[in-house]
Amino acid sequence: MRSFLGRDILSLKGFERAEFEHVFEVCDELAPIARNRQNAGLLAEKTLLTAFYQPSTRTRLATEAAMHRLGGHVLGFSDAKMTRAGDFYQESIKDTVHMLEYYGDVIAMRHFEQGAPAEAAKWASVPVINCGDGWGEHPTQVLTDLYTTKKELGTLDGLTFLLVGDMRMRTMHSILYAMSQFDLEAYVVGPPEMSLLPEFKSELDELNVRYTEAPSVAEVIADSDVIYMEPVVQPDYTKSRDERGEAVGTTPDAYRVTRELLRDQARPGSIVLHSLPRMDELPEDVDATRHARYWSEAFNGVVMRMALLALVLGAME
Ligand code: CP
């Protein structure tokens, strides 16, 4: 297994099974700190820099909370418009990162351009963590999803995932790459205009990822252990900001998971994960069912970022 010390976390493509398992073990070790609402001193001498060029509630704050839980320092920006990258100068990633690397010991970056965190990693002498890049990938979210699945169902082998939503979405890319390392298979359900792109399908074929495209949630929910959701009504992730216009569409029934569908057709032990925020694809009355696990993910999301920060900064091996 490659060392995590000083490593960039940019993609789950190439992330090996032993590495997933090691990250999950470190999560288990650090989880009591978060569960007891303590702030430990593991990273007391380190500083996290958050560079968020796109809005975020969960990813930025969970990463910052993780750093606080480990006793570290945090600084950064959550709106690039307040930096020189977002005004007249349109400062490049290269020039920006050459500054940021002196302000912090690890950079957590979200960007509307696919590949921006990888570009940053080329120029930064400190580790860069991809917190979502355009339609590209969202590795810390999917590590959280997989850790949650392991905690809730006890295994990551022998399960069937139902992936529903916009298949161009960064989480869908990361989770399908991750599936190559486990005995998992997936049903993939999304509108035809949001289906997996041919070049991505070729990559999945090269990795022997097992998936079947299906027309609707209703057709495959009875055969699924993990229902993994993203909206189909969502913003353009290649924009720095995409505010809601007057009219937004509603989600066709084929891509919704309702309380009634779960009651009548889902496996009793199946779980629903959603990276959030949601639109109407996941009605709020699902929250009270035994299937909902997206709130446990909020806790696990902090623990996962604690593990990643501790590993790349060398506080855990
Ligand atoms: N899950 C997720 O990426 O949420 P945020 O956009 O709020 O960070």
CSV table of C-alpha atoms in Angstrom, one decimal, residues 160-162 164 187-190 212-224 227 253-257 261 265-267:
chain,number,residue,atom,x,y,z
A,160,THR,CA,-26.0,-4.4,-5.1
A,161,PHE,CA,-26.1,-0.6,-5.4
A,162,LEU,CA,-28.9,1.2,-7.1
A,164,VAL,CA,-30.1,6.9,-9.3
A,187,TYR,CA,-28.0,-0.7,-11.3
A,188,VAL,CA,-27.7,2.7,-13.0
A,189,VAL,CA,-30.9,4.7,-13.4
A,190,GLY,CA,-31.0,8.2,-14.8
A,212,THR,CA,-26.5,-2.6,-15.6
A,213,GLU,CA,-28.4,0.4,-16.9
A,214,ALA,CA,-32.1,0.2,-16.0
A,215,PRO,CA,-35.1,2.5,-16.9
A,216,SER,CA,-36.6,3.2,-13.5
A,217,VAL,CA,-36.0,2.8,-9.8
A,218,ALA,CA,-39.2,0.8,-9.5
A,219,GLU,CA,-37.8,-2.0,-11.8
A,220,VAL,CA,-34.7,-2.7,-9.7
A,221,ILE,CA,-35.3,-1.4,-6.2
A,222,ALA,CA,-36.4,-4.9,-5.0
A,223,ASP,CA,-32.9,-6.2,-5.9
A,224,SER,CA,-30.9,-3.4,-4.3
A,227,ILE,CA,-30.0,3.1,-2.9
A,253,ASP,CA,-41.3,9.3,-11.0
A,254,ALA,CA,-38.7,6.9,-12.6
A,255,TYR,CA,-35.9,8.7,-10.7
A,256,ARG,CA,-37.7,9.3,-7.3
A,257,VAL,CA,-37.5,7.2,-4.2
A,261,LEU,CA,-42.0,2.7,-3.0
A,265,GLN,CA,-41.0,-2.9,-3.0
A,266,ALA,CA,-37.6,-2.3,-1.3
A,267,ARG,CA,-35.6,-4.9,0.6
